[in-house]
C-alpha cells in the first residue's frame, strides 16, 4: 500500500474545504457591504418600528395594521381623541395579511392590546404578497434585535407558503436585491452618509421624500389632492385587474381572527373609502367578492365595516379628500378618522349600525344613491379614416351623462370645439396620413348646471 496517498488526499480535501469557507466568508462580507451601501437607510416601516420600540414602557391599547390604505387613512391623533384610546400604527405600504398578523401578535405580546384595527381594500384579498414589501417590513422589524431573532424571522419568511421552494426564498438572503437606492454614486454616497453620519431614520426619510409629513404614533401622510382627469391611470381594474379573492388571503384573514379571539382582542376590519370610480370599476365583482371577506370576519364574531358603502348618516367623502385613486390625503384622513372613530364608539357601546351602511345584497340601492359623476375616461379604436374615441362615465345607476368634445395639438393650450353637448359617448376623429391630436372631453350629469363635472383627454397617434 502507498501510505502517502491517504494523507495527500486529506491535505487536498482540507485545502478545498478551507477554500470553500474563505469563498463563503468573502461572499458573506460582500453581501453585508452591498446591504450597507445599497439597502435604503430609513424607510417608512423602519420609522414606525423604531418609534414603536422607543415606547416599550408606555401603554398602547389599540394597534392599527394593514396596507397603505390603512397607513394613509387613519390619523391616530384624531382616533385617540375620538375613541379615548392610546393607539399605534404598524401599517405599511403593500403590507400582506401575514405581516398584519405579525404586527398584531407583536402588540399583543408587548402591550397586551385589547383592540386591533385592520385596514383593507379589494386588492388586499385579490392580490398576493409582494416580496419587496415583505422584506422591507422584516428588516425594519428586526433592527436592533438579537441575531437569533433575526434568523428566525428570516427563516419564517423564506419557508412561508408563498415563497418556500421558489427562487425568492433564496433571494431573501440578499436584502439589497429587493429594495435599494439608485445605483449612481451620488445616491450610494448619500445613503452611506445617512447611515454612518448620525442621521436619524426619520430625517433620512424626509430628505428623500420632503412631501411626507410624519405626525407620530406611526402615522404620516401627504397633502396632495387627486387629479380626476387622470382617473384612467388610477383605475384599480387597470392596475390589478378584475379578479376574485384568493383563498390564501382569506385563510390569512381567518388566522388574524383566530389570533384576536384567542387573546381577547376586539378586531375591526375596515374598508377605507376610495374615490367612487374605483368601486364602480370592479363592476359586479365588488358585491360578489367583498361578502367573502365579510363572512370570515363576522363568523368569527368581529365587525367588518365597508366605508365605501357608508350612508350619509355615517360618513360622506369630499372629492378633495383623496390623495390619489386609492388613498386619503391628510385632510381626508382626519375627516374619515373622526367619522370612523365616532361610529366605532357607538358599536362598542352595543349600538347596531347596520342601517348606516348599504348592503352588498342591496347593490342596486347603493348604485342608485350615487348622485355625482365620479370620473370619465377615454379609449380609442382605429377605424376606416377615423379614430373612434369613446368616453366611459363612472356614475350612479340610471344617471344620464352628456359629453362635449374638443381637439387640440400636442403641447398647445389651443383647442377647438368639435362636438357640442350630446348623450352620445363616442366621437369619430377624422384622420389622414400620420400625426397626433389630443382629444378632450367634458362630461356632466344631464341636468347639471355646472360648466362640466369631470373631464379627461387622450393623445391619439395615427
CSV table of C-alpha atoms in Angstrom, one decimal:
chain,number,residue,atom,x,y,z
A,1,UNK,CA,0.0,0.0,0.0
A,2,UNK,CA,1.2,3.6,-0.8
A,3,UNK,CA,1.0,5.2,2.6
A,4,UNK,CA,1.4,8.7,1.1
A,5,UNK,CA,-2.0,8.6,-0.8
A,6,UNK,CA,-4.4,9.0,2.1
A,7,UNK,CA,-2.6,11.9,3.8
A,8,UNK,CA,-2.3,13.6,0.5
A,9,UNK,CA,-6.0,13.3,-0.2
A,10,UNK,CA,-6.6,14.6,3.3
A,11,UNK,CA,-4.5,17.7,2.6
A,12,UNK,CA,-6.3,18.2,-0.7
A,13,UNK,CA,-9.7,17.9,1.0
A,14,UNK,CA,-8.6,20.3,3.8
A,15,UNK,CA,-7.4,22.9,1.2
A,16,UNK,CA,-10.6,22.6,-0.7
A,17,UNK,CA,-12.7,22.9,2.5
A,18,UNK,CA,-10.6,25.9,3.6
A,19,UNK,CA,-11.0,27.5,0.1
A,20,UNK,CA,-14.8,27.0,0.3
A,21,UNK,CA,-15.0,28.5,3.7
A,22,UNK,CA,-12.9,31.5,2.6
A,23,UNK,CA,-15.1,31.9,-0.5
A,24,UNK,CA,-18.3,31.8,1.6
A,25,UNK,CA,-16.8,34.3,4.1
A,26,UNK,CA,-16.0,36.7,1.2
A,27,UNK,CA,-19.4,36.3,-0.3
A,28,UNK,CA,-21.0,37.0,3.1
A,29,UNK,CA,-18.8,40.0,3.6
A,30,UNK,CA,-19.7,41.3,0.1
A,31,UNK,CA,-23.4,40.8,0.9
A,32,UNK,CA,-23.0,42.8,4.1
A,33,UNK,CA,-21.2,45.5,2.3
A,34,UNK,CA,-23.8,45.6,-0.6
A,35,UNK,CA,-26.6,45.8,2.0
A,36,UNK,CA,-24.7,48.6,3.8
A,37,UNK,CA,-24.3,50.6,0.6
A,38,UNK,CA,-27.5,49.8,-1.3
A,39,UNK,CA,-30.2,49.0,1.1
A,40,UNK,CA,-32.0,52.3,1.8
A,41,UNK,CA,-31.3,53.7,5.2
A,42,UNK,CA,-34.5,54.7,6.8
A,43,UNK,CA,-37.9,53.5,5.4
A,44,UNK,CA,-41.4,54.3,6.5
A,45,UNK,CA,-41.5,50.9,8.1
A,46,UNK,CA,-38.2,51.5,9.9
A,47,UNK,CA,-39.5,54.8,11.3
A,48,UNK,CA,-42.6,53.1,12.7
A,49,UNK,CA,-40.8,50.2,14.2
A,50,UNK,CA,-38.1,52.4,15.6
A,51,UNK,CA,-40.7,54.6,17.4
A,52,UNK,CA,-42.7,51.5,18.4
A,53,UNK,CA,-39.6,50.1,20.2
A,54,UNK,CA,-38.9,53.5,21.8
A,55,UNK,CA,-42.3,53.5,23.6
A,56,UNK,CA,-41.9,50.0,25.0
A,57,UNK,CA,-42.8,51.1,28.5
A,58,UNK,CA,-45.9,53.1,27.5
A,59,UNK,CA,-49.5,51.9,27.4
A,60,UNK,CA,-51.0,51.0,24.0
A,61,UNK,CA,-54.5,49.6,23.9
A,62,UNK,CA,-55.1,49.8,20.1
A,63,UNK,CA,-52.9,48.5,17.3
A,64,UNK,CA,-53.6,49.6,13.7
A,65,UNK,CA,-52.3,47.4,10.8
A,66,UNK,CA,-52.8,46.9,7.1
A,67,UNK,CA,-51.5,48.1,3.8
A,68,UNK,CA,-51.1,51.7,2.6
A,69,UNK,CA,-54.9,52.2,2.7
A,70,UNK,CA,-54.6,51.8,6.5
A,71,UNK,CA,-51.3,53.7,6.6
A,72,UNK,CA,-52.9,56.8,5.0
A,73,UNK,CA,-56.5,56.6,6.2
A,74,UNK,CA,-56.3,56.6,9.9
A,75,UNK,CA,-55.0,59.7,11.7
A,76,UNK,CA,-54.1,58.3,15.1
A,77,UNK,CA,-54.2,61.6,16.9
A,78,UNK,CA,-57.8,62.0,15.8
A,79,UNK,CA,-58.6,58.4,16.5
A,80,UNK,CA,-57.3,58.6,20.1
A,81,UNK,CA,-59.2,61.9,20.7
A,82,UNK,CA,-62.4,60.4,19.3
A,83,UNK,CA,-62.2,57.0,20.9
A,84,UNK,CA,-60.3,57.9,24.1
A,85,UNK,CA,-57.7,55.3,23.0
A,86,UNK,CA,-54.0,55.0,23.0
A,87,UNK,CA,-53.1,53.7,19.6
A,88,UNK,CA,-50.1,53.0,17.4
A,89,UNK,CA,-49.9,52.1,13.7
A,90,UNK,CA,-47.7,49.3,12.3
A,91,UNK,CA,-49.3,49.6,8.8
A,92,UNK,CA,-47.0,49.7,5.8
A,93,UNK,CA,-47.2,50.0,2.0
A,94,UNK,CA,-48.3,46.8,0.3
A,95,UNK,CA,-48.4,45.0,3.7
A,96,UNK,CA,-49.5,41.4,3.4
A,97,UNK,CA,-52.1,40.0,5.7
A,98,UNK,CA,-49.3,37.7,7.1
A,99,UNK,CA,-47.4,40.8,8.1
A,100,UNK,CA,-50.6,42.3,9.6
A,101,UNK,CA,-50.8,39.2,11.7
A,102,UNK,CA,-47.2,39.7,12.9
A,103,UNK,CA,-47.9,43.3,13.8
A,104,UNK,CA,-51.0,42.4,15.9
A,105,UNK,CA,-49.1,39.5,17.5
A,106,UNK,CA,-46.2,41.8,18.5
A,107,UNK,CA,-48.5,44.4,20.0
A,108,UNK,CA,-50.3,41.7,22.0
A,109,UNK,CA,-47.0,40.3,23.3
A,110,UNK,CA,-45.6,43.7,24.1
A,111,UNK,CA,-48.6,45.8,25.2
A,112,UNK,CA,-51.5,43.4,25.8
A,113,UNK,CA,-53.6,45.5,23.4
A,114,UNK,CA,-57.4,44.9,23.5
A,115,UNK,CA,-58.3,46.5,20.2
A,116,UNK,CA,-57.0,45.8,16.7
A,117,UNK,CA,-58.0,47.7,13.5
A,118,UNK,CA,-57.1,46.1,10.2
A,119,UNK,CA,-57.4,48.4,7.2
A,120,UNK,CA,-58.1,46.7,3.9
A,121,UNK,CA,-59.4,47.2,0.3
A,122,UNK,CA,-60.4,44.9,-2.5
A,123,UNK,CA,-56.8,44.3,-3.6
A,124,UNK,CA,-55.9,43.1,0.0
A,125,UNK,CA,-57.7,39.9,-1.0
A,126,UNK,CA,-57.3,39.7,-4.7
A,127,UNK,CA,-53.5,40.2,-4.8
A,128,UNK,CA,-50.7,38.0,-3.4
A,129,UNK,CA,-47.8,39.1,-1.3
A,130,UNK,CA,-45.1,41.5,-2.6
A,131,UNK,CA,-41.6,40.2,-1.8
A,132,UNK,CA,-40.1,43.7,-1.7
A,133,UNK,CA,-42.7,44.9,0.8
A,134,UNK,CA,-42.3,41.8,3.0
A,135,UNK,CA,-38.5,42.2,3.1
A,136,UNK,CA,-38.7,45.9,4.0
A,137,UNK,CA,-41.1,45.1,6.8
A,138,UNK,CA,-39.0,42.2,8.1
A,139,UNK,CA,-35.8,44.3,8.1
A,140,UNK,CA,-37.5,47.2,9.9
A,141,UNK,CA,-39.0,44.8,12.5
A,142,UNK,CA,-35.6,43.1,13.1
A,143,UNK,CA,-33.5,46.2,13.5
A,144,UNK,CA,-31.6,46.1,16.8
A,145,UNK,CA,-32.8,42.6,17.6
A,146,UNK,CA,-30.5,39.7,18.5
A,147,UNK,CA,-29.1,37.6,15.7
A,148,UNK,CA,-31.2,34.6,16.7
A,149,UNK,CA,-34.4,36.7,16.5
A,150,UNK,CA,-33.5,38.0,13.0
A,151,UNK,CA,-32.5,34.5,11.8
A,152,UNK,CA,-35.8,33.0,13.0
A,153,UNK,CA,-37.8,35.9,11.3
A,154,UNK,CA,-35.9,35.4,8.1
A,155,UNK,CA,-36.4,31.7,8.1
A,156,UNK,CA,-40.1,32.2,8.7
A,157,UNK,CA,-40.3,34.3,5.6
A,158,UNK,CA,-38.2,32.0,3.5
A,159,UNK,CA,-40.1,28.9,4.5
A,160,UNK,CA,-43.6,30.5,4.3
A,161,UNK,CA,-46.2,29.0,1.9
A,162,UNK,CA,-45.8,31.9,-0.5
A,163,UNK,CA,-42.1,31.6,-1.1
A,164,UNK,CA,-40.9,28.1,0.0
A,165,UNK,CA,-39.4,26.2,-2.9
A,166,UNK,CA,-39.1,29.3,-5.1
A,167,UNK,CA,-36.1,31.4,-6.1
A,168,UNK,CA,-37.4,34.2,-3.9
A,169,UNK,CA,-36.7,32.1,-0.8
A,170,UNK,CA,-33.0,32.2,-1.5
A,171,UNK,CA,-33.1,35.8,-2.7
A,172,UNK,CA,-34.3,36.9,0.8
A,173,UNK,CA,-30.7,36.2,1.9
A,174,UNK,CA,-29.6,39.3,-0.1
A,175,UNK,CA,-31.8,42.2,1.1
A,176,UNK,CA,-30.3,44.8,-1.2
A,177,UNK,CA,-31.7,42.9,-4.2
A,178,UNK,CA,-35.2,43.8,-3.1
A,179,UNK,CA,-35.0,47.4,-2.0
A,180,UNK,CA,-32.1,49.6,-3.0
A,181,UNK,CA,-31.2,53.2,-3.6
A,182,UNK,CA,-30.3,54.4,-7.1
A,183,UNK,CA,-27.1,52.8,-8.4
A,184,UNK,CA,-25.5,56.1,-9.1
A,185,UNK,CA,-22.5,57.2,-6.9
A,186,UNK,CA,-24.4,60.2,-5.5
A,187,UNK,CA,-27.3,58.1,-4.2
A,188,UNK,CA,-25.0,55.4,-2.8
A,189,UNK,CA,-22.8,58.1,-1.2
A,190,UNK,CA,-25.8,59.8,0.4
A,191,UNK,CA,-27.2,56.6,1.7
A,192,UNK,CA,-23.8,55.7,3.3
A,193,UNK,CA,-23.5,59.2,4.9
A,194,UNK,CA,-27.0,58.9,6.3
A,195,UNK,CA,-26.3,55.5,7.7
A,196,UNK,CA,-22.9,56.4,9.3
A,197,UNK,CA,-23.2,60.1,9.9
A,198,UNK,CA,-25.8,60.2,12.7
A,199,UNK,CA,-28.8,61.0,10.6
A,200,UNK,CA,-31.9,59.6,12.2
A,201,UNK,CA,-34.1,57.3,10.1
A,202,UNK,CA,-36.9,59.9,10.2
A,203,UNK,CA,-34.6,62.6,8.9
A,204,UNK,CA,-33.4,60.2,6.1
A,205,UNK,CA,-37.0,59.6,5.0
A,206,UNK,CA,-37.8,63.3,5.0
A,207,UNK,CA,-34.6,64.0,2.9
A,208,UNK,CA,-35.8,61.5,0.3
A,209,UNK,CA,-39.4,62.5,0.4
A,210,UNK,CA,-39.9,66.0,1.8
A,211,UNK,CA,-43.7,66.0,0.9
A,212,UNK,CA,-44.3,63.3,3.5
A,213,UNK,CA,-45.3,64.6,6.9
A,214,UNK,CA,-44.9,62.5,10.0
A,215,UNK,CA,-47.3,63.1,12.8
A,216,UNK,CA,-46.3,60.4,15.2
A,217,UNK,CA,-47.7,57.1,16.5
A,218,UNK,CA,-46.7,55.5,13.2
A,219,UNK,CA,-48.8,57.8,11.1
A,220,UNK,CA,-47.7,60.1,8.3
A,221,UNK,CA,-49.4,61.4,5.1
A,222,UNK,CA,-49.3,63.8,2.2
A,223,UNK,CA,-51.3,67.0,1.4
A,224,UNK,CA,-51.7,66.3,-2.4
A,225,UNK,CA,-55.2,66.3,-3.9
A,226,UNK,CA,-56.2,63.8,-6.6
A,227,UNK,CA,-56.4,65.0,-10.2
A,228,UNK,CA,-59.6,63.3,-11.5
A,229,UNK,CA,-58.5,63.9,-15.2
A,230,UNK,CA,-56.0,61.1,-14.6
A,231,UNK,CA,-58.7,58.6,-13.5
A,232,UNK,CA,-57.8,56.1,-16.2
A,233,UNK,CA,-54.3,55.7,-14.9
A,234,UNK,CA,-55.7,55.3,-11.4
A,235,UNK,CA,-58.3,52.6,-12.0
A,236,UNK,CA,-57.9,49.6,-9.8
A,237,UNK,CA,-59.2,47.4,-12.7
A,238,UNK,CA,-56.3,48.6,-14.8
A,239,UNK,CA,-53.7,48.2,-12.0
A,240,UNK,CA,-54.8,44.9,-10.5
A,241,UNK,CA,-57.4,43.6,-12.9
A,242,UNK,CA,-60.9,42.3,-12.0
A,243,UNK,CA,-60.1,39.1,-10.1
A,244,UNK,CA,-61.8,37.0,-7.5
A,245,UNK,CA,-60.4,36.9,-4.0
A,246,UNK,CA,-57.5,34.4,-3.4
A,247,UNK,CA,-58.2,31.6,-0.9
A,248,UNK,CA,-54.8,32.1,0.8
A,249,UNK,CA,-55.6,35.7,1.7
A,250,UNK,CA,-58.9,34.7,3.2
A,251,UNK,CA,-57.1,32.0,5.1
A,252,UNK,CA,-54.7,34.7,6.4
A,253,UNK,CA,-57.7,36.7,7.5
A,254,UNK,CA,-59.0,33.7,9.4
A,255,UNK,CA,-55.7,33.4,11.2
A,256,UNK,CA,-55.9,37.0,12.2
A,257,UNK,CA,-59.4,36.5,13.6
A,258,UNK,CA,-58.2,33.4,15.5
A,259,UNK,CA,-55.3,35.3,16.9
A,260,UNK,CA,-57.5,38.1,18.2
A,261,UNK,CA,-60.2,35.8,19.5
A,262,UNK,CA,-57.7,33.6,21.5
A,263,UNK,CA,-56.2,36.7,23.0
A,264,UNK,CA,-59.4,38.6,23.9
A,265,UNK,CA,-58.7,41.3,21.3
A,266,UNK,CA,-61.6,43.1,19.6
A,267,UNK,CA,-61.0,43.2,15.9
A,268,UNK,CA,-62.5,45.7,13.5
A,269,UNK,CA,-61.8,45.2,9.8
A,270,UNK,CA,-62.4,48.5,8.0
A,271,UNK,CA,-62.5,49.1,4.3
A,272,UNK,CA,-61.2,52.6,3.9
A,273,UNK,CA,-63.0,54.8,1.4
A,274,UNK,CA,-61.6,55.4,-2.1
A,275,UNK,CA,-62.9,57.5,-5.0
A,276,UNK,CA,-66.3,56.1,-6.2
A,277,UNK,CA,-64.9,55.3,-9.7
A,278,UNK,CA,-62.6,52.8,-8.1
A,279,UNK,CA,-65.6,50.9,-6.6
A,280,UNK,CA,-67.6,51.1,-9.8
A,281,UNK,CA,-64.7,49.9,-11.9
A,282,UNK,CA,-64.9,46.4,-10.4
A,283,UNK,CA,-68.5,46.0,-11.6
A,284,UNK,CA,-70.3,43.0,-10.1
A,285,UNK,CA,-67.0,41.7,-8.7
A,286,UNK,CA,-67.3,44.1,-5.8
A,287,UNK,CA,-70.6,42.9,-4.4
A,288,UNK,CA,-69.8,39.3,-5.2
A,289,UNK,CA,-66.3,39.1,-3.6
A,290,UNK,CA,-66.4,41.5,-0.6
A,291,UNK,CA,-69.0,39.4,1.2
A,292,UNK,CA,-66.5,36.6,1.3
A,293,UNK,CA,-64.1,38.6,3.5
A,294,UNK,CA,-67.0,40.0,5.5
A,295,UNK,CA,-68.3,36.5,6.2
A,296,UNK,CA,-64.8,35.4,7.5
A,297,UNK,CA,-64.8,38.3,10.0
A,298,UNK,CA,-68.4,38.2,11.1
A,299,UNK,CA,-68.4,34.4,11.5
A,300,UNK,CA,-65.5,34.9,14.0
A,301,UNK,CA,-67.7,37.3,15.9
A,302,UNK,CA,-66.0,40.5,14.8
A,303,UNK,CA,-67.1,43.5,12.8
A,304,UNK,CA,-66.5,44.4,9.1
A,305,UNK,CA,-67.2,48.0,8.1
A,306,UNK,CA,-67.0,48.9,4.4
A,307,UNK,CA,-67.0,52.7,4.3
A,308,UNK,CA,-67.3,52.8,0.5
A,309,UNK,CA,-70.9,51.7,1.3
A,310,UNK,CA,-71.5,54.2,4.2
A,311,UNK,CA,-74.7,56.1,4.1
A,312,UNK,CA,-74.7,59.9,4.8
A,313,UNK,CA,-75.5,59.2,8.5
A,314,UNK,CA,-72.1,57.6,9.0
A,315,UNK,CA,-69.7,59.3,6.5
A,316,UNK,CA,-69.6,61.3,3.3
A,317,UNK,CA,-66.4,61.7,1.4
A,318,UNK,CA,-65.4,65.0,-0.1
A,319,UNK,CA,-64.0,65.0,-3.5
A,320,UNK,CA,-60.8,66.7,-2.3
A,321,UNK,CA,-60.3,64.1,0.5
A,322,UNK,CA,-58.2,61.8,-1.8
A,323,UNK,CA,-54.5,61.8,-2.5
A,324,UNK,CA,-54.9,59.5,-5.5
A,325,UNK,CA,-57.2,56.7,-6.6
A,326,UNK,CA,-56.6,54.6,-3.5
A,327,UNK,CA,-55.5,56.8,-0.6
A,328,UNK,CA,-56.9,59.6,1.6
A,329,UNK,CA,-54.7,62.7,2.0
A,330,UNK,CA,-54.0,64.3,5.4
A,331,UNK,CA,-57.2,66.3,5.5
A,332,UNK,CA,-59.3,63.4,4.2
A,333,UNK,CA,-57.8,61.1,6.8
A,334,UNK,CA,-58.6,63.4,9.6
A,335,UNK,CA,-62.2,63.7,8.4
A,336,UNK,CA,-62.6,60.0,7.9
A,337,UNK,CA,-61.0,59.0,11.1
A,338,UNK,CA,-63.3,61.2,13.1
A,339,UNK,CA,-66.3,59.6,11.4
A,340,UNK,CA,-64.9,56.1,11.8
A,341,UNK,CA,-64.0,56.7,15.5
A,342,UNK,CA,-67.4,58.0,16.3
A,343,UNK,CA,-69.1,55.1,14.7
A,344,UNK,CA,-66.8,52.6,16.3
A,345,UNK,CA,-67.5,54.1,19.7
A,346,UNK,CA,-71.2,53.6,19.1
A,347,UNK,CA,-70.6,50.0,18.1
A,348,UNK,CA,-68.6,49.3,21.2
A,349,UNK,CA,-71.4,50.5,23.4
A,350,UNK,CA,-73.7,48.0,21.8
A,351,UNK,CA,-75.4,50.1,19.2
A,352,UNK,CA,-76.5,48.5,15.9
A,353,UNK,CA,-75.0,50.5,13.0
A,354,UNK,CA,-76.3,48.2,10.2
A,355,UNK,CA,-78.6,50.9,8.9
A,356,UNK,CA,-75.6,53.3,8.5
A,357,UNK,CA,-74.4,51.1,5.5
A,358,UNK,CA,-75.7,49.9,2.2
A,359,UNK,CA,-75.5,46.1,1.9
A,360,UNK,CA,-73.8,44.0,-0.7
A,361,UNK,CA,-77.1,42.3,-1.3
A,362,UNK,CA,-78.7,45.6,-2.0
A,363,UNK,CA,-76.1,46.7,-4.5
A,364,UNK,CA,-78.6,48.5,-6.8
A,365,UNK,CA,-79.7,50.6,-3.9
A,366,UNK,CA,-76.0,51.7,-3.4
A,367,UNK,CA,-75.6,52.4,-7.1
A,368,UNK,CA,-78.8,54.4,-7.2
A,369,UNK,CA,-77.5,56.5,-4.3
A,370,UNK,CA,-74.5,57.9,-6.2
A,371,UNK,CA,-75.6,61.3,-7.2
A,372,UNK,CA,-72.4,62.6,-8.8
A,373,UNK,CA,-70.2,61.8,-11.8
A,374,UNK,CA,-67.1,60.4,-10.2
A,375,UNK,CA,-64.9,60.3,-13.3
A,376,UNK,CA,-64.8,60.0,-17.1
A,377,UNK,CA,-62.1,58.1,-19.0
A,378,UNK,CA,-61.4,57.9,-22.8
A,379,UNK,CA,-60.4,55.0,-25.0
A,380,UNK,CA,-59.6,54.9,-28.7
A,381,UNK,CA,-60.2,52.5,-31.5
A,382,UNK,CA,-58.8,52.9,-35.1
A,383,UNK,CA,-61.4,52.7,-37.9
A,384,UNK,CA,-61.6,53.5,-41.6
A,385,UNK,CA,-60.4,57.0,-42.0
A,386,UNK,CA,-61.3,57.8,-38.4
A,387,UNK,CA,-60.2,57.1,-34.8
A,388,UNK,CA,-63.2,56.5,-32.6
A,389,UNK,CA,-62.9,57.9,-29.1
A,390,UNK,CA,-65.3,56.6,-26.5
A,391,UNK,CA,-66.0,58.1,-23.1
A,392,UNK,CA,-66.7,55.8,-20.1
A,393,UNK,CA,-68.6,57.5,-17.3
A,394,UNK,CA,-68.4,56.4,-13.6
A,395,UNK,CA,-71.7,57.5,-12.3
A,396,UNK,CA,-74.7,56.1,-10.3
A,397,UNK,CA,-77.3,53.7,-11.6
A,398,UNK,CA,-79.8,55.4,-14.0
A,399,UNK,CA,-77.8,58.6,-14.2
A,400,UNK,CA,-77.6,60.1,-17.7
A,401,UNK,CA,-74.4,61.8,-18.8
A,402,UNK,CA,-73.7,64.2,-21.7
A,403,UNK,CA,-70.4,64.9,-23.4
A,404,UNK,CA,-68.7,67.8,-25.1
A,405,UNK,CA,-65.6,67.1,-27.3
A,406,UNK,CA,-62.6,69.4,-28.2
A,407,UNK,CA,-59.5,68.7,-30.3
A,408,UNK,CA,-56.1,70.3,-30.0
A,409,UNK,CA,-52.4,69.9,-30.8
A,410,UNK,CA,-50.0,68.2,-28.5
A,411,UNK,CA,-48.2,70.7,-26.3
A,412,UNK,CA,-50.7,73.5,-27.1
A,413,UNK,CA,-53.4,75.0,-25.0
A,414,UNK,CA,-55.5,76.0,-28.0
A,415,UNK,CA,-58.4,73.7,-28.6
A,416,UNK,CA,-61.4,73.7,-31.0
A,417,UNK,CA,-64.9,72.6,-30.1
A,418,UNK,CA,-65.7,69.7,-32.5
A,419,UNK,CA,-68.9,68.3,-30.9
A,420,UNK,CA,-71.2,70.1,-28.5
A,421,UNK,CA,-73.2,68.5,-25.7
A,422,UNK,CA,-74.7,65.2,-26.5
A,423,UNK,CA,-75.5,62.0,-24.7
A,424,UNK,CA,-73.6,60.0,-27.3
A,425,UNK,CA,-70.3,59.0,-25.6
A,426,UNK,CA,-68.4,58.4,-28.9
A,427,UNK,CA,-66.6,60.9,-31.2
A,428,UNK,CA,-65.1,60.0,-34.6
A,429,UNK,CA,-61.9,61.9,-35.2
A,430,UNK,CA,-61.2,62.1,-39.0
A,431,UNK,CA,-57.5,61.2,-39.8
A,432,UNK,CA,-55.4,61.2,-42.9
A,433,UNK,CA,-51.7,60.2,-43.1
A,434,UNK,CA,-49.7,60.2,-39.9
A,435,UNK,CA,-49.9,62.6,-37.0
A,436,UNK,CA,-51.0,63.3,-33.5
A,437,UNK,CA,-54.0,65.0,-31.9
A,438,UNK,CA,-55.2,65.5,-28.4
A,439,UNK,CA,-58.9,64.8,-27.9
A,440,UNK,CA,-60.5,66.3,-24.8
A,441,UNK,CA,-63.9,65.5,-23.3
A,442,UNK,CA,-66.0,67.4,-20.8
A,443,UNK,CA,-68.8,65.4,-19.1
A,444,UNK,CA,-71.6,66.2,-16.8
A,445,UNK,CA,-74.8,64.7,-15.5
A,446,UNK,CA,-77.8,65.6,-17.6
A,447,UNK,CA,-79.5,68.5,-15.8
A,448,UNK,CA,-76.3,69.6,-14.1
A,449,UNK,CA,-75.9,73.4,-14.1
A,450,UNK,CA,-72.1,73.1,-13.9
A,451,UNK,CA,-69.9,74.1,-16.8
A,452,UNK,CA,-68.8,70.4,-16.6
A,453,UNK,CA,-68.5,67.8,-13.8
A,454,UNK,CA,-65.4,65.9,-15.0
A,455,UNK,CA,-63.0,66.0,-17.9
A,456,UNK,CA,-60.3,63.8,-19.5
A,457,UNK,CA,-58.1,63.7,-22.6
A,458,UNK,CA,-56.3,61.2,-24.7
A,459,UNK,CA,-53.4,61.5,-27.2
A,460,UNK,CA,-54.4,60.0,-30.5
A,461,UNK,CA,-51.5,58.9,-32.7
A,462,UNK,CA,-52.3,57.8,-36.2
